[in-house]
């Protein structure tokens, strides 16, 4: 005789089969049998998963959209970080490459002098090859507009050190690395294509650079990346003349790179190089402040500035990814609750629990795969936006894109994500018994543990969203404080343009001064221009020209202890055009000619620190060492922010360009106008070219654009955080809404009974809202300590704001609470608007 359990199982099996056959009008589908192969089971699970997702288009759309955002942003940031953090440098054996730096008086990195470089090249046994380099900005002459190029002067073994060879021609010969014999050049692939139309006969052809003929001996391959000098398009031998003054040991203006021998560890090489340094200092005791060399791997050198930012962004997008997984897991749990009857019947029909878990995991992976495919489009768009908005200094931007490694990463992500958000729901809802389903009378009760897990996931989402929102708010407030910093000049209605005076015509300082005098005179005649001047380096323009300053009445025992100052070679009218405040004395005037007494203007910080109790006017200072010219201080002007708005204030000196011994072949012209200067660009450029058509005019920008560019890195980080915080906020709202909406659907009978027993609509509204606010409140209480701790990683990127800023915390918590109320409101209203009798009839 059959037991009641067997009879019940038989009844439900027959009932389920009859209903299925009747409803579909065809034979029932074959179920997985124990003897089926793994492949056949996977294929059957896949077919069933696709059918089930097709029957629930609303659920499928929301789940795929959520995963698209999470996987798409994660893939995009991986694409950005991979070439910088995880890929090897595009050179031969890149782990053997290292930068060599001398140590200054503070033990910090310093460039190397030419004679010091040659000593290291001759004496080191740890390096297989070594090369020195300096910047080079020649003017390419052609039939079109003159173009100032960015390049490098390098020693002959430069390409050998990197382990790369030209695609066409050759590199440099040792005999070409001599003064007078170095008029040869190697072109980048891009320059070859852009200016010479990819001429296959370019090798052996002469080109004109700054009025000098150069012989092209090679072209680098398209894959070559100039990471040591981004943007460089040509190279020429250094050709140093060791008898010239700037070849001295204290003239540290060369960067040095070396290749370690294969068998030499980095620490051993560092010890050996330091010993060489000590020997050099011992032989030249008056030429060095201290002995020692800093050996820095090239990988670290190139990525050290951007590495913290990328790790910060990776952490932020990781939070978005976890929120997306939590949201999808909640959706899967809610859908699993609705399918309890199905799982119970399938169990009664003989399905094993692991088979049901496998089926749900298959559905999860399918959802994740669909999200990954759509996420690639999000990733592609995000990469384009990152490249367009990335500030200068991010290496290997040209390597960004979706390649095979990114596709492999996305494929792995789809599987991992599917398992991550699908495993817990599968374990929770699979394997329900028919008896439990019958005892619940068809009500899809999720159980206490499932309620707890779903609400815990939402609480976790709120915690993560709070951290992202708090970080974004701190960055916003930091940028607000930074933009309130007085740069020391008036950036409004100010046009800037960099003008070159190069070539054979301008070999003397007198010719350079005359060219700029004529150019400024022509520009003053433009209607609407009120003031014109020129300067050797523009504040916040990315230029660095510093000199040691000796003060006559405050001599230092060691000349190396003399303070450094930003040097501005200026023409009359520059200080007035920039509207830099004059505090004492006078500015530079037209009477400060080459034959007049040498004068200098200092900034307020210089004057206050060096002459705190007396006037600096009439004091004398000099630059350029013992052979420099003593100059009389004739004026004190306000401080100007030069490096950045947040950098500490520096010493600054203003010297008449006519009295500067070395001359400045490149200067920035500034035009003060009555209104917006944008419309004067073409007229100003044509006037300068009317004086000399062969001189390039570059970096044309308003001073407002220059000021905005100085904060580009902060704006870039803020942009990314705003994206991620916004997505996190939306996903959190969806999570709160989903849990409450599912809860209302599951408690339909309970709400009907409450309403029938006299519960008011306002009471039901408060009940549901309270549940939503409790989840948000728990998330805030748990997330605030973690947010304050994690946001300490932003400390180096904040200005004028602490990581526990009360205003940012209050605003962030208020935004999340408001979003929580709005997300809870719709399910709450739905619970109050249904008819009680209809609720109680709901199965």
PDB file of N, CA and C in Angstrom, residues 557-621:
ATOM      1  N   UNK A 557      77.227  79.951   3.768  1.00  0.00           N
ATOM      2  CA  UNK A 557      78.578  79.401   3.787  1.00  0.00           C
ATOM      3  C   UNK A 557      78.790  78.446   2.622  1.00  0.00           C
ATOM      4  N   UNK A 558      77.769  77.627   2.333  1.00  0.00           N
ATOM      5  CA  UNK A 558      77.842  76.689   1.208  1.00  0.00           C
ATOM      6  C   UNK A 558      76.931  77.220   0.097  1.00  0.00           C
ATOM      7  N   UNK A 559      77.482  77.516  -1.090  1.00  0.00           N
ATOM      8  CA  UNK A 559      76.642  78.046  -2.175  1.00  0.00           C
ATOM      9  C   UNK A 559      75.463  77.151  -2.526  1.00  0.00           C
ATOM     10  N   UNK A 560      75.596  75.841  -2.255  1.00  0.00           N
ATOM     11  CA  UNK A 560      74.495  74.928  -2.559  1.00  0.00           C
ATOM     12  C   UNK A 560      73.286  75.184  -1.661  1.00  0.00           C
ATOM     13  N   UNK A 561      73.488  75.945  -0.567  1.00  0.00           N
ATOM     14  CA  UNK A 561      72.381  76.259   0.334  1.00  0.00           C
ATOM     15  C   UNK A 561      71.614  77.504  -0.090  1.00  0.00           C
ATOM     16  N   UNK A 562      72.059  78.160  -1.146  1.00  0.00           N
ATOM     17  CA  UNK A 562      71.336  79.345  -1.617  1.00  0.00           C
ATOM     18  C   UNK A 562      69.926  78.956  -2.049  1.00  0.00           C
ATOM     19  N   UNK A 563      68.951  79.812  -1.784  1.00  0.00           N
ATOM     20  CA  UNK A 563      67.577  79.483  -2.171  1.00  0.00           C
ATOM     21  C   UNK A 563      67.407  79.468  -3.679  1.00  0.00           C
ATOM     22  N   UNK A 564      66.463  78.662  -4.146  1.00  0.00           N
ATOM     23  CA  UNK A 564      66.121  78.646  -5.562  1.00  0.00           C
ATOM     24  C   UNK A 564      64.915  79.524  -5.823  1.00  0.00           C
ATOM     25  N   UNK A 565      64.848  80.094  -7.013  1.00  0.00           N
ATOM     26  CA  UNK A 565      63.749  80.997  -7.351  1.00  0.00           C
ATOM     27  C   UNK A 565      63.286  80.730  -8.785  1.00  0.00           C
ATOM     28  N   UNK A 566      61.989  80.869  -9.012  1.00  0.00           N
ATOM     29  CA  UNK A 566      61.445  80.815 -10.366  1.00  0.00           C
ATOM     30  C   UNK A 566      61.864  82.088 -11.089  1.00  0.00           C
ATOM     31  N   UNK A 567      62.521  81.920 -12.239  1.00  0.00           N
ATOM     32  CA  UNK A 567      63.045  83.068 -12.971  1.00  0.00           C
ATOM     33  C   UNK A 567      62.121  83.419 -14.129  1.00  0.00           C
ATOM     34  N   UNK A 568      61.688  84.677 -14.172  1.00  0.00           N
ATOM     35  CA  UNK A 568      60.869  85.186 -15.267  1.00  0.00           C
ATOM     36  C   UNK A 568      61.672  86.245 -16.014  1.00  0.00           C
ATOM     37  N   UNK A 569      62.016  85.960 -17.265  1.00  0.00           N
ATOM     38  CA  UNK A 569      62.570  86.996 -18.123  1.00  0.00           C
ATOM     39  C   UNK A 569      61.400  87.741 -18.748  1.00  0.00           C
ATOM     40  N   UNK A 570      61.272  89.040 -18.490  1.00  0.00           N
ATOM     41  CA  UNK A 570      60.061  89.765 -18.878  1.00  0.00           C
ATOM     42  C   UNK A 570      60.412  91.005 -19.690  1.00  0.00           C
ATOM     43  N   UNK A 571      59.428  91.449 -20.451  1.00  0.00           N
ATOM     44  CA  UNK A 571      59.516  92.713 -21.164  1.00  0.00           C
ATOM     45  C   UNK A 571      58.707  93.755 -20.414  1.00  0.00           C
ATOM     46  N   UNK A 572      58.928  95.043 -20.665  1.00  0.00           N
ATOM     47  CA  UNK A 572      58.057  96.064 -20.068  1.00  0.00           C
ATOM     48  C   UNK A 572      56.602  95.809 -20.454  1.00  0.00           C
ATOM     49  N   UNK A 573      55.730  95.935 -19.497  1.00  0.00           N
ATOM     50  CA  UNK A 573      54.304  95.745 -19.754  1.00  0.00           C
ATOM     51  C   UNK A 573      53.777  94.397 -19.319  1.00  0.00           C
ATOM     52  N   UNK A 574      54.673  93.417 -19.071  1.00  0.00           N
ATOM     53  CA  UNK A 574      54.175  92.091 -18.703  1.00  0.00           C
ATOM     54  C   UNK A 574      53.488  92.118 -17.345  1.00  0.00           C
ATOM     55  N   UNK A 575      54.122  92.677 -16.338  1.00  0.00           N
ATOM     56  CA  UNK A 575      53.540  92.694 -14.984  1.00  0.00           C
ATOM     57  C   UNK A 575      52.212  93.443 -15.004  1.00  0.00           C
ATOM     58  N   UNK A 576      52.144  94.542 -15.770  1.00  0.00           N
ATOM     59  CA  UNK A 576      50.892  95.298 -15.858  1.00  0.00           C
ATOM     60  C   UNK A 576      49.820  94.523 -16.621  1.00  0.00           C
ATOM     61  N   UNK A 577      50.207  93.804 -17.692  1.00  0.00           N
ATOM     62  CA  UNK A 577      49.226  93.040 -18.464  1.00  0.00           C
ATOM     63  C   UNK A 577      48.622  91.916 -17.633  1.00  0.00           C
ATOM     64  N   UNK A 578      49.433  91.285 -16.798  1.00  0.00           N
ATOM     65  CA  UNK A 578      48.940  90.213 -15.937  1.00  0.00           C
ATOM     66  C   UNK A 578      48.208  90.752 -14.706  1.00  0.00           C
ATOM     67  N   UNK A 579      48.348  92.040 -14.478  1.00  0.00           N
ATOM     68  CA  UNK A 579      47.772  92.692 -13.293  1.00  0.00           C
ATOM     69  C   UNK A 579      48.294  92.066 -11.995  1.00  0.00           C
ATOM     70  N   UNK A 580      49.600  91.806 -11.989  1.00  0.00           N
ATOM     71  CA  UNK A 580      50.266  91.367 -10.761  1.00  0.00           C
ATOM     72  C   UNK A 580      50.461  92.608  -9.891  1.00  0.00           C
ATOM     73  N   UNK A 581      50.066  92.537  -8.650  1.00  0.00           N
ATOM     74  CA  UNK A 581      50.076  93.728  -7.792  1.00  0.00           C
ATOM     75  C   UNK A 581      51.501  94.192  -7.516  1.00  0.00           C
ATOM     76  N   UNK A 582      51.694  95.497  -7.567  1.00  0.00           N
ATOM     77  CA  UNK A 582      52.981  96.118  -7.241  1.00  0.00           C
ATOM     78  C   UNK A 582      52.917  96.587  -5.793  1.00  0.00           C
ATOM     79  N   UNK A 583      53.784  96.049  -4.952  1.00  0.00           N
ATOM     80  CA  UNK A 583      53.740  96.330  -3.512  1.00  0.00           C
ATOM     81  C   UNK A 583      54.732  97.414  -3.131  1.00  0.00           C
ATOM     82  N   UNK A 584      55.921  97.368  -3.671  1.00  0.00           N
ATOM     83  CA  UNK A 584      56.938  98.372  -3.381  1.00  0.00           C
ATOM     84  C   UNK A 584      57.723  98.681  -4.644  1.00  0.00           C
ATOM     85  N   UNK A 585      58.247  99.899  -4.713  1.00  0.00           N
ATOM     86  CA  UNK A 585      59.140 100.249  -5.801  1.00  0.00           C
ATOM     87  C   UNK A 585      58.442 100.317  -7.142  1.00  0.00           C
ATOM     88  N   UNK A 586      59.096  99.770  -8.163  1.00  0.00           N
ATOM     89  CA  UNK A 586      58.569  99.847  -9.520  1.00  0.00           C
ATOM     90  C   UNK A 586      58.688  98.503 -10.224  1.00  0.00           C
ATOM     91  N   UNK A 587      58.017  98.406 -11.365  1.00  0.00           N
ATOM     92  CA  UNK A 587      58.116  97.210 -12.199  1.00  0.00           C
ATOM     93  C   UNK A 587      59.229  97.408 -13.233  1.00  0.00           C
ATOM     94  N   UNK A 588      59.358  96.462 -14.141  1.00  0.00           N
ATOM     95  CA  UNK A 588      60.331  96.569 -15.224  1.00  0.00           C
ATOM     96  C   UNK A 588      59.819  97.584 -16.240  1.00  0.00           C
ATOM     97  N   UNK A 589      60.703  98.486 -16.677  1.00  0.00           N
ATOM     98  CA  UNK A 589      60.294  99.540 -17.617  1.00  0.00           C
ATOM     99  C   UNK A 589      61.194  99.529 -18.846  1.00  0.00           C
ATOM    100  N   UNK A 590      60.853 100.388 -19.797  1.00  0.00           N
ATOM    101  CA  UNK A 590      61.628 100.471 -21.036  1.00  0.00           C
ATOM    102  C   UNK A 590      63.010 101.055 -20.821  1.00  0.00           C
ATOM    103  N   UNK A 591      63.261 101.668 -19.670  1.00  0.00           N
ATOM    104  CA  UNK A 591      64.599 102.217 -19.389  1.00  0.00           C
ATOM    105  C   UNK A 591      65.584 101.139 -18.959  1.00  0.00           C
ATOM    106  N   UNK A 592      65.078  99.921 -18.667  1.00  0.00           N
ATOM    107  CA  UNK A 592      65.963  98.834 -18.228  1.00  0.00           C
ATOM    108  C   UNK A 592      66.544  98.136 -19.453  1.00  0.00           C
ATOM    109  N   UNK A 593      67.429  98.847 -20.138  1.00  0.00           N
ATOM    110  CA  UNK A 593      68.036  98.336 -21.356  1.00  0.00           C
ATOM    111  C   UNK A 593      69.298  97.549 -21.030  1.00  0.00           C
ATOM    112  N   UNK A 594      69.908  97.017 -22.087  1.00  0.00           N
ATOM    113  CA  UNK A 594      71.125  96.231 -21.910  1.00  0.00           C
ATOM    114  C   UNK A 594      72.252  97.055 -21.308  1.00  0.00           C
ATOM    115  N   UNK A 595      72.289  98.342 -21.620  1.00  0.00           N
ATOM    116  CA  UNK A 595      73.365  99.202 -21.139  1.00  0.00           C
ATOM    117  C   UNK A 595      73.054  99.834 -19.790  1.00  0.00           C
ATOM    118  N   UNK A 596      71.814  99.689 -19.302  1.00  0.00           N
ATOM    119  CA  UNK A 596      71.436 100.292 -18.028  1.00  0.00           C
ATOM    120  C   UNK A 596      71.908  99.424 -16.864  1.00  0.00           C
ATOM    121  N   UNK A 597      71.941  99.942 -15.651  1.00  0.00           N
ATOM    122  CA  UNK A 597      72.337  99.135 -14.484  1.00  0.00           C
ATOM    123  C   UNK A 597      71.428  97.913 -14.338  1.00  0.00           C
ATOM    124  N   UNK A 598      71.982  96.738 -14.060  1.00  0.00           N
ATOM    125  CA  UNK A 598      71.174  95.518 -13.918  1.00  0.00           C
ATOM    126  C   UNK A 598      70.200  95.621 -12.748  1.00  0.00           C
ATOM    127  N   UNK A 599      68.953  95.288 -12.990  1.00  0.00           N
ATOM    128  CA  UNK A 599      67.917  95.380 -11.961  1.00  0.00           C
ATOM    129  C   UNK A 599      67.171  94.058 -11.866  1.00  0.00           C
ATOM    130  N   UNK A 600      66.417  93.937 -10.793  1.00  0.00           N
ATOM    131  CA  UNK A 600      65.614  92.738 -10.562  1.00  0.00           C
ATOM    132  C   UNK A 600      64.419  93.109  -9.711  1.00  0.00           C
ATOM    133  N   UNK A 601      63.303  92.424  -9.921  1.00  0.00           N
ATOM    134  CA  UNK A 601      62.092  92.572  -9.105  1.00  0.00           C
ATOM    135  C   UNK A 601      61.847  91.231  -8.421  1.00  0.00           C
ATOM    136  N   UNK A 602      61.532  91.253  -7.142  1.00  0.00           N
ATOM    137  CA  UNK A 602      61.298  90.011  -6.395  1.00  0.00           C
ATOM    138  C   UNK A 602      59.846  89.973  -5.931  1.00  0.00           C
ATOM    139  N   UNK A 603      59.410  88.773  -5.587  1.00  0.00           N
ATOM    140  CA  UNK A 603      58.037  88.654  -5.104  1.00  0.00           C
ATOM    141  C   UNK A 603      57.980  88.847  -3.587  1.00  0.00           C
ATOM    142  N   UNK A 604      56.776  88.940  -3.071  1.00  0.00           N
ATOM    143  CA  UNK A 604      56.566  89.266  -1.655  1.00  0.00           C
ATOM    144  C   UNK A 604      57.136  88.193  -0.735  1.00  0.00           C
ATOM    145  N   UNK A 605      56.991  86.923  -1.091  1.00  0.00           N
ATOM    146  CA  UNK A 605      57.530  85.850  -0.251  1.00  0.00           C
ATOM    147  C   UNK A 605      59.044  85.959  -0.150  1.00  0.00           C
ATOM    148  N   UNK A 606      59.720  86.214  -1.246  1.00  0.00           N
ATOM    149  CA  UNK A 606      61.167  86.406  -1.249  1.00  0.00           C
ATOM    150  C   UNK A 606      61.543  87.548  -0.304  1.00  0.00           C
ATOM    151  N   UNK A 607      60.889  88.693  -0.476  1.00  0.00           N
ATOM    152  CA  UNK A 607      61.234  89.867   0.330  1.00  0.00           C
ATOM    153  C   UNK A 607      60.954  89.637   1.808  1.00  0.00           C
ATOM    154  N   UNK A 608      59.828  89.023   2.130  1.00  0.00           N
ATOM    155  CA  UNK A 608      59.451  88.836   3.535  1.00  0.00           C
ATOM    156  C   UNK A 608      60.393  87.866   4.244  1.00  0.00           C
ATOM    157  N   UNK A 609      60.845  86.824   3.566  1.00  0.00           N
ATOM    158  CA  UNK A 609      61.702  85.841   4.222  1.00  0.00           C
ATOM    159  C   UNK A 609      63.162  86.284   4.304  1.00  0.00           C
ATOM    160  N   UNK A 610      63.635  87.000   3.300  1.00  0.00           N
ATOM    161  CA  UNK A 610      65.048  87.382   3.293  1.00  0.00           C
ATOM    162  C   UNK A 610      65.301  88.718   3.982  1.00  0.00           C
ATOM    163  N   UNK A 611      64.322  89.614   3.949  1.00  0.00           N
ATOM    164  CA  UNK A 611      64.479  90.918   4.623  1.00  0.00           C
ATOM    165  C   UNK A 611      63.218  91.202   5.447  1.00  0.00           C
ATOM    166  N   UNK A 612      62.999  90.421   6.501  1.00  0.00           N
ATOM    167  CA  UNK A 612      61.733  90.537   7.250  1.00  0.00           C
ATOM    168  C   UNK A 612      61.553  91.877   7.958  1.00  0.00           C
ATOM    169  N   UNK A 613      62.647  92.532   8.323  1.00  0.00           N
ATOM    170  CA  UNK A 613      62.529  93.761   9.126  1.00  0.00           C
ATOM    171  C   UNK A 613      63.001  94.996   8.392  1.00  0.00           C
ATOM    172  N   UNK A 614      63.263  94.898   7.084  1.00  0.00           N
ATOM    173  CA  UNK A 614      63.751  96.055   6.349  1.00  0.00           C
ATOM    174  C   UNK A 614      63.262  95.999   4.918  1.00  0.00           C
ATOM    175  N   UNK A 615      63.410  97.089   4.225  1.00  0.00           N
ATOM    176  CA  UNK A 615      62.975  97.158   2.838  1.00  0.00           C
ATOM    177  C   UNK A 615      63.997  96.462   1.939  1.00  0.00           C
ATOM    178  N   UNK A 616      63.544  95.667   0.982  1.00  0.00           N
ATOM    179  CA  UNK A 616      64.484  95.014   0.069  1.00  0.00           C
ATOM    180  C   UNK A 616      64.990  95.935  -1.041  1.00  0.00           C
ATOM    181  N   UNK A 617      64.368  97.103  -1.205  1.00  0.00           N
ATOM    182  CA  UNK A 617      64.760  97.999  -2.288  1.00  0.00           C
ATOM    183  C   UNK A 617      66.212  98.440  -2.099  1.00  0.00           C
ATOM    184  N   UNK A 618      66.971  98.338  -3.149  1.00  0.00           N
ATOM    185  CA  UNK A 618      68.385  98.699  -3.096  1.00  0.00           C
ATOM    186  C   UNK A 618      69.296  97.538  -2.752  1.00  0.00           C
ATOM    187  N   UNK A 619      68.756  96.414  -2.281  1.00  0.00           N
ATOM    188  CA  UNK A 619      69.581  95.243  -1.992  1.00  0.00           C
ATOM    189  C   UNK A 619      70.042  94.611  -3.309  1.00  0.00           C
ATOM    190  N   UNK A 620      71.113  93.811  -3.215  1.00  0.00           N
ATOM    191  CA  UNK A 620      71.651  93.204  -4.429  1.00  0.00           C
ATOM    192  C   UNK A 620      71.626  91.671  -4.332  1.00  0.00           C
ATOM    193  N   UNK A 621      71.250  91.059  -5.445  1.00  0.00           N
ATOM    194  CA  UNK A 621      71.249  89.595  -5.555  1.00  0.00           C
ATOM    195  C   UNK A 621      71.831  89.226  -6.914  1.00  0.00           C
TER     196      UNK A 621
END
